[in-house]
Coordinates of C-alpha atoms (C1' of nucleotides) in Angstrom, one line a residue:
Chain A
M20 CA -4.5 11.4 -1.9
K21 CA -2.9 8.2 -3.2
T22 CA -3.7 5.1 -1.2
L23 CA -1.4 2.5 0.0
R24 CA -2.3 -1.0 -1.2
I25 CA -1.0 -3.9 0.7
H26 CA -1.4 -7.6 0.4
N27 CA -3.6 -9.0 3.2
T28 CA -3.0 -12.7 3.9
L29 CA -6.4 -12.7 5.5
G30 CA -8.4 -13.0 2.3
N31 CA -5.2 -13.4 0.2
N32 CA -5.9 -10.1 -1.6
L33 CA -4.3 -6.8 -2.4
E34 CA -6.3 -4.3 -0.4
E35 CA -6.4 -0.6 0.1
F36 CA -5.0 0.3 3.5
K37 CA -7.6 2.2 5.5
P38 CA -6.4 2.8 9.0
I39 CA -8.8 2.2 11.9
D40 CA -7.7 5.4 13.4
P41 CA -5.9 7.7 11.0
L42 CA -4.4 9.6 13.9
N43 CA -2.7 6.6 15.2
V44 CA -1.8 3.7 12.9
R45 CA -1.0 0.6 15.0
V46 CA 1.3 -2.2 13.9
Y47 CA 2.4 -5.4 15.6
A48 CA 5.3 -7.5 14.2
C49 CA 6.1 -10.9 15.7
G50 CA 9.7 -10.5 16.8
P51 CA 12.5 -13.0 17.5
T52 CA 12.8 -15.7 20.1
V53 CA 16.0 -14.9 21.7
Y54 CA 18.1 -18.0 22.1
Y55 CA 20.8 -17.3 19.6
Y56 CA 22.1 -14.8 17.1
A57 CA 19.6 -13.5 14.5
H58 CA 20.0 -14.8 11.0
I59 CA 19.4 -13.0 7.7
G60 CA 15.8 -14.2 7.6
N61 CA 15.1 -12.6 10.9
A62 CA 16.7 -9.5 9.5
R63 CA 14.5 -9.5 6.4
M64 CA 11.4 -9.4 8.6
A65 CA 12.9 -6.5 10.7
V66 CA 14.0 -4.5 7.6
V67 CA 10.8 -5.0 5.7
N68 CA 8.7 -4.0 8.7
D69 CA 11.0 -1.0 9.3
L70 CA 10.4 0.1 5.7
L71 CA 6.7 -0.3 6.2
I72 CA 6.8 1.8 9.3
R73 CA 8.9 4.5 7.8
F74 CA 6.6 4.7 4.8
L75 CA 3.5 4.8 7.0
K76 CA 5.1 7.5 9.0
T77 CA 5.2 9.7 5.9
L78 CA 1.5 9.1 5.4
Y79 CA 0.1 9.4 8.8
P80 CA 0.8 11.7 11.8
K81 CA 1.4 8.9 14.2
V82 CA 2.3 5.3 13.9
T83 CA 2.8 3.0 16.9
Y84 CA 5.0 0.1 16.1
V85 CA 5.3 -2.8 18.5
S86 CA 7.6 -5.7 18.0
N87 CA 8.1 -8.2 20.8
I88 CA 10.8 -10.3 22.2
T89 CA 9.9 -13.8 23.0
D90 CA 12.0 -14.7 26.0
I91 CA 10.2 -17.8 27.2
D92 CA 10.1 -20.9 25.0
D93 CA 11.3 -24.4 24.8
K94 CA 14.1 -23.6 22.5
I95 CA 15.3 -21.0 25.1
I96 CA 15.1 -23.5 27.9
A97 CA 17.1 -26.0 25.8
A98 CA 19.8 -23.4 24.9
S99 CA 20.0 -22.4 28.5
Q100 CA 20.5 -26.0 29.7
K101 CA 23.0 -26.8 27.0
N102 CA 25.1 -23.7 27.6
K103 CA 24.6 -23.7 31.4
I104 CA 23.5 -20.1 31.3
P105 CA 20.5 -18.9 33.3
I106 CA 17.6 -18.1 31.0
K107 CA 17.4 -14.5 31.9
E108 CA 21.1 -14.0 31.2
L109 CA 20.7 -15.8 27.9
T110 CA 17.7 -13.9 26.7
E111 CA 19.1 -10.6 27.8
K112 CA 22.3 -11.3 26.0
Y113 CA 20.6 -12.1 22.7
T114 CA 18.1 -9.4 22.9
K115 CA 20.9 -6.9 23.2
I116 CA 22.8 -8.4 20.3
Y117 CA 19.6 -8.6 18.2
N118 CA 18.9 -4.9 18.7
E119 CA 22.5 -4.0 18.0
D120 CA 22.7 -6.0 14.8
M121 CA 19.4 -4.7 13.6
S122 CA 20.5 -1.2 14.3
V123 CA 23.5 -1.8 12.0
L124 CA 21.0 -2.6 9.3
G125 CA 19.3 0.7 9.9
V126 CA 16.3 -0.8 11.7
K127 CA 14.9 1.6 14.1
Q128 CA 13.8 0.3 17.5
P129 CA 10.1 -0.3 17.7
D130 CA 8.2 2.1 19.8
I131 CA 7.5 -0.7 22.2
Q132 CA 9.4 -3.9 22.5
P133 CA 7.5 -6.0 25.0
K134 CA 9.0 -9.1 26.5
A135 CA 6.8 -12.2 26.9
T136 CA 7.7 -12.8 30.5
D137 CA 6.4 -9.3 31.5
Y138 CA 2.9 -10.3 30.3
I139 CA 2.3 -13.6 32.0
K140 CA -0.5 -12.1 34.0
E141 CA -2.2 -11.0 30.8
M142 CA -1.8 -14.4 29.3
I143 CA -3.4 -16.1 32.3
N144 CA -6.2 -13.6 32.0
L145 CA -6.7 -14.5 28.4
I146 CA -6.8 -18.2 29.2
E147 CA -9.4 -17.6 31.9
K148 CA -11.6 -15.8 29.4
L149 CA -11.2 -18.6 26.9
I150 CA -12.2 -21.2 29.4
E151 CA -15.1 -19.0 30.5
N152 CA -16.3 -18.7 26.9
N153 CA -16.0 -22.4 26.3
F154 CA -13.2 -22.3 23.8
A155 CA -10.6 -23.8 26.1
Y156 CA -10.4 -26.6 28.6
E157 CA -8.1 -27.9 31.3
K158 CA -6.7 -31.4 31.3
D159 CA -3.9 -32.8 33.4
G160 CA -2.5 -29.4 34.2
H161 CA -2.6 -28.4 30.6
V162 CA -5.0 -25.8 29.2
L163 CA -5.9 -26.4 25.6
F164 CA -7.7 -24.3 23.0
H165 CA -10.4 -26.4 21.5
V166 CA -10.1 -25.8 17.8
P167 CA -13.5 -27.3 16.7
S168 CA -15.2 -24.7 18.9
F169 CA -13.9 -22.0 16.7
K170 CA -15.6 -22.4 13.4
N171 CA -13.5 -19.9 11.5
Y172 CA -10.3 -21.7 12.3
G173 CA -8.1 -21.9 9.3
M174 CA -9.3 -18.8 7.5
L175 CA -5.9 -17.1 7.5
S176 CA -3.9 -20.0 6.2
G177 CA -6.6 -21.3 3.9
R178 CA -6.7 -24.8 5.3
N179 CA -9.5 -26.7 6.9
R180 CA -9.5 -28.9 9.9
D181 CA -9.9 -32.2 8.1
E182 CA -7.0 -31.6 5.8
Q183 CA -4.9 -30.8 8.8
I184 CA -5.8 -34.0 10.6
T185 CA -5.1 -36.1 7.5
G186 CA -1.9 -34.4 6.8
S187 CA -0.7 -34.4 10.3
R188 CA 2.4 -36.3 11.1
V189 CA 2.4 -35.5 14.8
E190 CA 1.3 -37.9 17.4
V191 CA -1.8 -36.7 19.2
A192 CA -1.1 -36.0 22.9
P193 CA -3.4 -37.9 25.2
Y194 CA -4.7 -34.8 26.9
K195 CA -6.1 -33.4 23.7
K196 CA -9.9 -33.6 23.0
D197 CA -9.2 -33.0 19.4
P198 CA -6.0 -33.6 17.4
T199 CA -5.9 -30.0 16.3
D200 CA -6.2 -28.5 19.8
F201 CA -3.2 -26.5 20.8
V202 CA -1.6 -25.7 24.2
L203 CA -2.3 -22.5 26.0
W204 CA -0.7 -23.4 29.2
K205 CA 1.4 -26.3 30.2
P206 CA 2.9 -27.6 33.5
S207 CA 6.4 -26.5 34.1
P208 CA 7.8 -28.2 37.2
S209 CA 10.9 -26.9 38.8
P210 CA 13.7 -26.5 37.7
L211 CA 11.9 -25.4 34.6
P212 CA 10.8 -21.8 34.6
G213 CA 7.2 -21.6 35.8
W214 CA 4.6 -19.2 37.0
E215 CA 1.8 -19.6 39.5
S216 CA -1.6 -20.0 37.8
P217 CA -5.1 -21.3 38.5
W218 CA -3.9 -24.6 36.8
G219 CA -0.7 -24.9 38.9
L220 CA 2.9 -24.0 38.2
G221 CA 3.3 -23.7 34.5
R222 CA 4.3 -21.7 31.5
P223 CA 2.5 -20.4 28.4
G224 CA 2.2 -22.1 25.1
W225 CA 3.9 -20.7 22.1
H226 CA 1.2 -18.6 20.5
L227 CA -0.3 -16.9 23.5
E228 CA 2.3 -14.3 24.2
C229 CA 1.6 -12.4 21.0
S230 CA -2.1 -12.3 21.6
A231 CA -1.5 -10.9 25.1
M232 CA 1.2 -8.4 24.2
S233 CA -0.5 -7.0 21.1
E234 CA -3.8 -6.5 22.9
K235 CA -2.2 -4.9 25.9
T236 CA 0.1 -2.6 24.0
L237 CA -2.0 -1.6 21.0
G238 CA -5.6 -2.3 22.0
L239 CA -8.1 -4.1 19.8
P240 CA -8.5 -4.1 16.9
F241 CA -5.2 -2.8 15.5
D242 CA -4.2 -2.2 11.9
I243 CA -1.4 -4.5 10.8
H244 CA -0.1 -7.7 12.2
S245 CA 3.1 -8.9 10.5
G246 CA 5.8 -11.6 10.6
G247 CA 7.5 -14.1 8.5
A248 CA 5.5 -16.2 6.1
D249 CA 6.1 -19.4 8.1
L250 CA 4.2 -17.8 11.0
I251 CA 0.9 -17.9 9.0
F252 CA 0.3 -21.4 10.3
P253 CA 0.1 -22.2 13.0
H254 CA 1.2 -19.2 14.9
H255 CA -0.9 -16.5 13.5
E256 CA -3.9 -18.8 12.9
N257 CA -3.8 -19.6 16.6
E258 CA -3.4 -16.0 17.7
I259 CA -6.5 -15.1 15.7
A260 CA -8.4 -17.9 17.3
Q261 CA -7.3 -17.0 20.8
T262 CA -7.9 -13.3 20.7
C263 CA -11.2 -13.4 18.8
A264 CA -12.6 -16.2 21.0
A265 CA -11.5 -14.5 24.2
H266 CA -13.6 -11.5 23.2
K267 CA -16.4 -13.6 21.8
N268 CA -15.7 -12.1 18.4
N269 CA -15.4 -15.5 16.7
D270 CA -17.3 -14.4 13.7
D271 CA -15.2 -11.3 13.1
L272 CA -11.6 -12.2 12.5
K273 CA -10.8 -8.6 11.8
S274 CA -11.7 -7.8 15.4
F275 CA -8.0 -8.7 16.2
A276 CA -6.0 -7.2 13.3
K277 CA -7.3 -5.9 10.1
Y278 CA -4.4 -6.6 7.8
W279 CA -2.0 -9.5 7.9
F280 CA 1.4 -8.8 6.4
H281 CA 3.9 -11.5 5.7
N282 CA 7.3 -11.5 4.2
G283 CA 8.9 -14.3 2.2
F284 CA 11.8 -16.4 3.1
V285 CA 15.5 -16.0 2.5
N286 CA 17.3 -18.9 0.9
V287 CA 21.1 -19.2 0.8
E288 CA 22.7 -20.1 -2.5
G289 CA 19.4 -21.6 -3.6
E290 CA 18.9 -23.7 -0.5
K291 CA 16.8 -23.3 2.6
M292 CA 18.8 -22.1 5.5
S293 CA 19.1 -25.0 8.0
K294 CA 21.3 -26.2 10.7
S295 CA 21.8 -29.5 9.0
I296 CA 23.2 -27.9 5.8
G297 CA 25.1 -25.5 8.0
N298 CA 24.3 -22.5 5.8
I299 CA 22.6 -20.2 8.3
K300 CA 23.8 -16.7 7.7
L301 CA 24.0 -14.8 10.9
V302 CA 23.6 -11.1 10.8
H303 CA 26.3 -10.9 13.5
D304 CA 28.8 -12.3 11.0
L305 CA 27.5 -10.5 7.9
V306 CA 27.9 -7.1 9.4
K307 CA 31.6 -7.8 10.0
E308 CA 32.0 -8.4 6.3
Y309 CA 29.6 -5.9 4.7
K310 CA 28.3 -2.5 5.4
G311 CA 24.8 -2.6 7.0
E312 CA 23.4 -0.4 4.3
V313 CA 24.5 -2.9 1.6
L314 CA 22.9 -5.7 3.5
R315 CA 19.8 -3.6 3.9
L316 CA 19.5 -2.7 0.2
T317 CA 20.1 -6.3 -0.7
L318 CA 17.2 -7.3 1.6
L319 CA 15.0 -4.8 -0.2
S320 CA 16.2 -5.7 -3.7
A321 CA 13.4 -8.3 -4.1
H322 CA 9.7 -7.7 -3.4
Y323 CA 9.1 -8.5 0.2
R324 CA 6.7 -11.4 -0.5
Q325 CA 9.0 -13.1 -3.0
P326 CA 11.7 -15.5 -1.9
L327 CA 15.1 -13.9 -1.7
N328 CA 18.1 -16.0 -2.7
W329 CA 21.0 -14.8 -0.6
T330 CA 24.3 -15.0 -2.6
R331 CA 27.6 -13.2 -2.6
D332 CA 26.7 -12.0 -6.1
I333 CA 23.6 -10.1 -5.2
I334 CA 25.3 -8.5 -2.2
K335 CA 28.0 -7.3 -4.7
Q336 CA 25.5 -6.1 -7.1
N337 CA 23.7 -4.0 -4.5
S338 CA 26.9 -2.8 -3.1
T339 CA 27.9 -1.5 -6.6
M340 CA 24.5 0.1 -7.0
L341 CA 24.8 1.9 -3.6
D342 CA 28.3 3.2 -4.5
R343 CA 26.9 4.6 -7.7
F344 CA 24.0 6.3 -5.9
Y345 CA 26.5 7.8 -3.5
R346 CA 28.7 8.9 -6.4
T347 CA 25.7 10.7 -7.8
L348 CA 25.2 12.4 -4.5
K349 CA 28.8 13.3 -4.4
D350 CA 28.5 14.9 -7.9
L351 CA 25.6 16.8 -6.6
E352 CA 27.4 18.0 -3.4
K353 CA 27.0 21.6 -4.3
V354 CA 23.4 21.3 -5.4
D355 CA 20.5 21.8 -3.0
A356 CA 18.0 19.0 -2.6
Y357 CA 14.8 20.5 -3.8
A358 CA 11.6 19.5 -5.6
E359 CA 8.5 21.3 -6.4
K360 CA 5.8 20.9 -3.8
N361 CA 8.4 19.1 -1.8
E362 CA 7.3 15.8 -3.2
I363 CA 8.9 12.6 -4.5
E364 CA 8.4 12.0 -8.2
E365 CA 5.2 10.2 -8.7
R366 CA 6.5 7.4 -10.8
I367 CA 9.1 6.6 -8.1
I368 CA 6.9 6.8 -5.0
N369 CA 4.1 4.9 -6.7
G370 CA 6.1 1.8 -6.4
L371 CA 5.8 2.0 -2.6
Y372 CA 2.1 2.6 -2.7
D373 CA 1.8 -0.5 -4.7
D374 CA 2.4 -3.1 -2.0
L375 CA 5.9 -1.8 -1.2
N376 CA 7.3 -2.7 -4.6
T377 CA 10.9 -1.8 -3.7
P378 CA 12.5 -3.2 -6.9
K379 CA 10.3 -1.0 -8.9
V380 CA 11.3 2.0 -6.8
I381 CA 15.0 1.2 -7.2
A382 CA 14.6 0.9 -11.0
E383 CA 12.9 4.2 -11.2
L384 CA 15.6 5.8 -9.1
N385 CA 18.2 4.4 -11.5
M386 CA 16.3 5.9 -14.4
L387 CA 16.1 9.2 -12.7
T388 CA 19.8 9.4 -11.9
N389 CA 20.8 8.3 -15.4
G390 CA 19.6 11.6 -16.8
I391 CA 22.1 13.6 -14.7
N392 CA 24.6 14.4 -17.3
N393 CA 22.6 16.7 -19.5
A394 CA 20.4 17.9 -16.6
D395 CA 19.9 21.5 -15.7
V396 CA 20.2 22.8 -12.1
K397 CA 16.5 22.3 -11.4
T398 CA 16.6 18.7 -12.5
K399 CA 19.7 18.1 -10.5
Q400 CA 18.0 19.5 -7.4
K401 CA 15.2 17.2 -8.0
I402 CA 17.4 14.2 -8.5
K403 CA 19.1 14.9 -5.2
F404 CA 15.8 15.4 -3.4
N405 CA 14.4 12.2 -4.7
L406 CA 17.5 10.2 -3.8
L407 CA 17.6 11.5 -0.3
E408 CA 13.9 11.3 0.4
I409 CA 13.6 7.7 -0.9
G410 CA 16.8 7.0 1.0
K411 CA 15.1 8.1 4.2
I412 CA 12.2 5.6 3.6
F413 CA 14.6 2.9 2.5
G414 CA 17.0 3.6 5.3
I415 CA 19.9 4.3 2.9
L416 CA 21.9 7.1 1.3
Q417 CA 21.9 9.4 4.4
K418 CA 25.7 9.2 4.9
N419 CA 28.2 11.7 3.7
P420 CA 29.2 10.5 0.2
D421 CA 32.9 11.1 0.8
T422 CA 32.7 9.0 3.9
W423 CA 30.8 6.2 2.2
L424 CA 33.1 6.1 -0.8
G425 CA 36.2 6.3 1.3
Y426 CA 37.6 9.6 0.1
G427 CA 40.3 10.9 2.3
Q428 CA 40.2 8.0 4.7
S429 CA 43.0 5.5 4.9
K430 CA 42.9 2.3 6.8
N431 CA 46.4 0.8 6.4
I432 CA 48.5 3.6 5.5
N433 CA 49.3 7.0 6.8
Q434 CA 47.6 10.0 5.0
D435 CA 50.9 12.0 4.7
T436 CA 52.5 9.0 3.1
I437 CA 49.6 8.8 0.6
E438 CA 49.9 12.5 -0.2
R439 CA 53.6 12.2 -0.6
L440 CA 53.3 9.2 -3.0
I441 CA 50.7 11.0 -5.0
K442 CA 53.0 14.0 -5.3
D443 CA 55.8 11.8 -6.4
R444 CA 53.6 10.1 -8.9
N445 CA 52.5 13.4 -10.4
E446 CA 56.1 14.5 -10.6
A447 CA 56.9 11.3 -12.5
R448 CA 53.9 11.9 -14.8
R449 CA 55.1 15.4 -15.6
N450 CA 58.4 13.9 -16.6
K451 CA 56.7 11.3 -18.6
N452 CA 58.2 8.7 -16.4
F453 CA 55.1 6.5 -16.6
D454 CA 56.7 3.3 -15.3
T455 CA 57.4 5.0 -12.0
A456 CA 54.0 6.6 -11.9
D457 CA 52.3 3.2 -12.5
E458 CA 54.4 1.6 -9.8
I459 CA 53.3 4.1 -7.3
R460 CA 49.7 3.7 -8.3
K461 CA 50.0 -0.1 -7.9
K462 CA 51.7 0.2 -4.6
L463 CA 48.9 2.4 -3.3
K464 CA 46.3 0.0 -4.6
K465 CA 48.0 -2.8 -2.7
E466 CA 47.5 -0.7 0.5
G467 CA 43.8 -0.3 -0.3
V468 CA 44.1 3.2 -1.7
E469 CA 42.7 3.9 -5.2
I470 CA 43.6 7.2 -6.9
E471 CA 41.6 9.0 -9.5
D472 CA 43.0 11.7 -11.7
T473 CA 40.3 14.2 -12.2
S474 CA 40.2 17.6 -13.8
E475 CA 40.6 19.1 -10.4
G476 CA 43.7 17.1 -9.6
T477 CA 44.4 13.7 -8.1
I478 CA 42.1 12.4 -5.4
W479 CA 42.2 9.2 -3.5
R480 CA 39.8 6.9 -1.6
S481 CA 40.3 3.8 0.4
I482 CA 38.6 0.7 -1.2
Chain B
rG282 C1' -1.1 -37.0 0.6
rG283 C1' -3.4 -31.8 1.5
rC284 C1' -2.9 -26.4 1.1
rU285 C1' -0.2 -22.2 -0.9
rC286 C1' 3.3 -19.6 -4.0
rG287 C1' 6.5 -19.5 -8.0
rG288 C1' 9.2 -20.7 -13.0
rU289 C1' 11.4 -13.8 -17.1
rG290 C1' 18.0 -12.7 -20.8
rG291 C1' 25.1 -15.2 -17.7
rC292 C1' 23.1 -13.3 -12.8
rA293 C1' 19.5 -10.3 -9.9
rG294 C1' 14.7 -8.5 -10.6
rA295 C1' 9.9 -5.6 -11.9
rG296 C1' 6.0 -5.5 -15.3
rU297 C1' 2.5 -5.9 -19.3
rG298 C1' -3.1 -8.7 -23.8
rG299 C1' 0.0 -5.5 -28.9
rU300 C1' 5.1 -0.7 -28.3
rU301 C1' 10.0 -6.2 -25.0
rA302 C1' 11.7 -2.2 -17.4
rU303 C1' 16.0 -1.6 -14.3
rG304 C1' 20.6 -3.1 -12.3
rU305 C1' 24.9 -6.2 -12.7
rA306 C1' 28.3 -9.2 -15.5
rG307 C1' 30.1 -9.8 -20.7
rG308 C1' 31.3 -7.7 -26.0
rG309 C1' 32.5 -3.1 -28.7
rG310 C1' 33.6 2.1 -28.4
rC311 C1' 34.6 7.2 -26.2
rC312 C1' 37.5 9.6 -22.5
rU313 C1' 42.5 8.7 -20.0
rG314 C1' 50.0 8.3 -20.9
rC315 C1' 47.9 4.1 -18.0
rA316 C1' 44.2 3.5 -14.3
rA317 C1' 39.7 4.9 -11.6
rA318 C1' 35.1 7.1 -12.4
rG319 C1' 31.9 8.4 -16.1
rC320 C1' 29.6 8.2 -20.9
rC321 C1' 27.8 5.7 -25.6
rU322 C1' 26.6 1.0 -27.7
rU323 C1' 25.4 -4.3 -27.8
rG324 C1' 22.6 -8.9 -26.4
rC325 C1' 16.9 -14.6 -30.8
rA326 C1' 14.3 -13.3 -21.9
rC327 C1' 9.6 -14.5 -20.6
rA328 C1' 9.6 -23.6 -18.5
rG329 C1' 6.8 -27.0 -22.2
rC330 C1' 2.2 -28.2 -24.7
rG331 C1' -2.7 -27.0 -25.9
rG332 C1' -6.8 -23.3 -25.7
rU333 C1' -9.2 -18.2 -25.9
rU334 C1' -7.9 -13.9 -29.0
rC335 C1' -6.8 -10.3 -34.9
rG336 C1' -2.6 -10.7 -31.4
rA337 C1' -0.2 -13.8 -25.2
rU338 C1' 5.5 -13.6 -21.8
rU339 C1' 0.9 -11.5 -19.7
rC340 C1' -5.8 -14.8 -19.5
rC341 C1' -7.5 -20.4 -19.1
rG342 C1' -6.3 -25.7 -18.9
rC343 C1' -2.8 -29.5 -18.6
rU344 C1' 2.4 -31.3 -18.1
rC345 C1' 7.2 -30.7 -16.1
rC346 C1' 10.4 -28.3 -12.5
rG347 C1' 11.2 -25.6 -7.9
rA348 C1' 10.0 -23.4 -3.1
rG349 C1' 7.1 -22.9 1.4
rC350 C1' 3.5 -24.6 5.0
rC351 C1' 0.9 -29.0 7.3
rU352 C1' 6.3 -30.4 13.3
rC353 C1' 10.3 -26.0 16.0
rC354 C1' 11.5 -22.2 12.5
rA355 C1' 11.5 -15.3 10.3

RNA sequence: GGCUCGGUGGCAGAGUGGUUAUGUAGGGGCCUGCAAAGCCUUGCACAGCGGUUCGAUUCCGCUCCGAGCCUCCA
């Protein structure tokens, strides 16, 4: 059997994927903090992980995919205060919208979607273990992880403690023993959201929730831990430290997760998305303008670790490509999808085995479909099979081609009217009255209806 | 300042020590009354400078440029 090779941030290497338990592959992806609409960068993480999961599911009998919702955090508190909405209402609202928007992009719900606030007990438990193992200490109501006590700290992100201190631009809080120590628990006096703990009313630090939730939902160690590249430091570095130290596995970083999988950033028109530039692309807006599948293919059009420059142009390019694939499927409407051994062509699927090289797969798919004209039935069956099967993994091409291309569906104009106009036009054409015929065609186009004269008569689609 | 990662044709984007993907846009053509779709065809691409090599876009070094992280961020 071919083996999947994926890039492991831990070690910064391409590695063969060998599941801990082949009967149940376990993946945890750091999900969104729900204080506002998700942007296209959040979507890239969700789509890339969805692809990974779909592919893994073709390789292993069972895959458990956990992706959390962080529903307690300073940004959430700030948004709640600013908008005068209770935290719970705010987080529930944006959790719902997140799931809806991702679903438009073809992202399947994770098997488990834990919420941080449901795991406070586990977090407190983890902190107690860390204190007990001398990796954490309490000071002024804060509990901090003592970074110098964890000698492998920095292995994931490839930085050492000294560099970090020199490069640090942050003021060191007085309750820290060491400038690199990070907060596990902090005081949270009313009216801020707080939970009872051995260290008083407080709330968890940022990194703790993922350590608690992943351990509780998947068990340790699990196979893949993923997220956006910006989470490598400090978020994932800290997660590793917390979890490994809590279980006294500080020499074995893989006792938490074996593979660390990170996707690259999305830039917008060549610039980083940022509030100050005001160029944040929200999925919620994009789905109003483009089909989810187009956005999804666009997100997969670059290799997942490369930066992706989000422009109108690439959306258009991917939209065109998708139309062409659907047109091919339409041409193959009467052909069965069939391939020998029920397998995707090797040269196509190999791209996925090779660290999810989606652009390579797309290129191979194009080459395959280009041969359709002088293809025999068997080849046509194979082409259709490959398109649909890759489509399943990519999360595209599963719709009815006619529906996708808009055949027989009108938005602005009544179908009978269209049919009547087409009839009139064909009448005019018969009489070589081409001016009239062209006028009718233009009129329909204005209404968003495009007609095509085929050997089997005139057909139309809404564009 | 430190640590990463990149610079491929108008644009997007893989890949490779020698045969120069793929898509899209553009040019030319076929088909069509015209369109649409499709098909054919076309394009001095691998940042610069050195080095290794019979040969480098691919390996090494340096330079320039860009991005990310080091602070909340997917």
